[in-house]
Amino acid sequence: MEKSMQKWSIYGFLIALALSVLFVDYKVITHFDGGYTTEYVPVYDYIVSIIRYSVLGAFLGLFVGWGLSKRKGKENKPKT
């Protein structure tokens, strides 16, 4: 059970890391009357937001692994 939970939490972390690198914005575009301006997010803030989403993905993977291992445990129990 514990090994399955560890495996799923690592999978969740890696998948969330990949998705957050793709979808977290690294720049902020502000529109005004005659055009727009682009401001880039500091590297520290960008990396912290990526790690935050990755940790949330790890917790999500942990709960998925826990749910699958509980269901697997019920299937292996003998019926009385």
Short mmCIF file of C-alpha atoms in Angstrom, two decimals:
data_model
loop_
_atom_site.label_atom_id
_atom_site.label_comp_id
_atom_site.label_asym_id
_atom_site.label_seq_id
_atom_site.Cartn_x
_atom_site.Cartn_y
_atom_site.Cartn_z
CA MET A 1 0.00 0.00 0.00
CA GLU A 2 2.74 2.46 0.94
CA LYS A 3 4.75 1.72 -2.19
CA SER A 4 1.72 2.42 -4.37
CA MET A 5 1.09 5.72 -2.60
CA GLN A 6 4.73 6.77 -3.02
CA LYS A 7 4.67 5.85 -6.69
CA TRP A 8 1.48 7.81 -7.36
CA SER A 9 2.71 10.86 -5.44
CA ILE A 10 5.90 10.93 -7.55
CA TYR A 11 3.82 10.56 -10.71
CA GLY A 12 1.55 13.40 -9.58
CA PHE A 13 4.54 15.63 -8.82
CA LEU A 14 6.16 15.03 -12.19
CA ILE A 15 2.96 15.45 -14.19
CA ALA A 16 2.06 18.65 -12.34
CA LEU A 17 5.62 19.92 -12.83
CA ALA A 18 5.40 19.38 -16.59
CA LEU A 19 1.96 20.98 -16.83
CA SER A 20 2.90 23.95 -14.68
CA VAL A 21 5.99 24.66 -16.81
CA LEU A 22 3.68 24.74 -19.82
CA PHE A 23 0.80 26.76 -18.37
CA VAL A 24 2.14 29.09 -15.64
CA ASP A 25 2.58 32.59 -17.06
CA TYR A 26 6.06 34.04 -16.94
CA LYS A 27 4.99 37.46 -18.15
CA VAL A 28 2.19 39.92 -17.45
CA ILE A 29 0.77 41.90 -20.37
CA THR A 30 -0.93 45.17 -19.45
CA HIS A 31 -3.11 46.93 -22.00
CA PHE A 32 -3.53 50.71 -22.01
CA ASP A 33 -4.87 53.32 -24.44
CA GLY A 34 -2.30 53.21 -27.20
CA GLY A 35 -0.87 49.72 -26.88
CA TYR A 36 0.44 47.34 -24.29
CA THR A 37 3.41 46.73 -22.05
CA THR A 38 5.03 43.45 -21.05
CA GLU A 39 6.48 42.81 -17.60
CA TYR A 40 8.30 39.59 -16.84
CA VAL A 41 7.74 37.77 -13.56
CA PRO A 42 10.90 37.46 -11.45
CA VAL A 43 12.54 34.04 -11.72
CA TYR A 44 12.15 33.32 -8.00
CA ASP A 45 8.38 33.94 -8.10
CA TYR A 46 8.03 31.84 -11.24
CA ILE A 47 9.89 28.87 -9.73
CA VAL A 48 7.96 29.12 -6.45
CA SER A 49 4.64 29.01 -8.29
CA ILE A 50 5.79 26.00 -10.34
CA ILE A 51 6.89 24.15 -7.19
CA ARG A 52 3.61 25.06 -5.46
CA TYR A 53 1.54 23.48 -8.23
CA SER A 54 3.84 20.47 -8.31
CA VAL A 55 3.40 19.84 -4.59
CA LEU A 56 -0.37 20.10 -5.01
CA GLY A 57 -0.10 17.53 -7.81
CA ALA A 58 1.91 15.26 -5.51
CA PHE A 59 -0.84 15.43 -2.88
CA LEU A 60 -3.44 14.68 -5.53
CA GLY A 61 -1.38 11.69 -6.68
CA LEU A 62 -1.05 10.56 -3.06
CA PHE A 63 -4.83 10.50 -2.64
CA VAL A 64 -5.27 8.66 -5.95
CA GLY A 65 -2.71 6.05 -4.87
CA TRP A 66 -4.40 5.70 -1.49
CA GLY A 67 -7.81 5.22 -3.09
CA LEU A 68 -6.52 2.66 -5.57
CA SER A 69 -4.67 0.70 -2.89
CA LYS A 70 -7.79 0.59 -0.68
CA ARG A 71 -9.86 -0.68 -3.59
CA LYS A 72 -7.19 -3.22 -4.45
CA GLY A 73 -7.13 -4.39 -0.83
CA LYS A 74 -10.88 -5.00 -0.88
CA GLU A 75 -10.58 -7.13 -4.00
CA ASN A 76 -7.95 -9.38 -2.44
CA LYS A 77 -9.87 -10.07 0.80
CA PRO A 78 -11.59 -13.47 0.94
CA LYS A 79 -15.38 -13.39 1.17
CA THR A 80 -16.90 -15.00 4.24
#
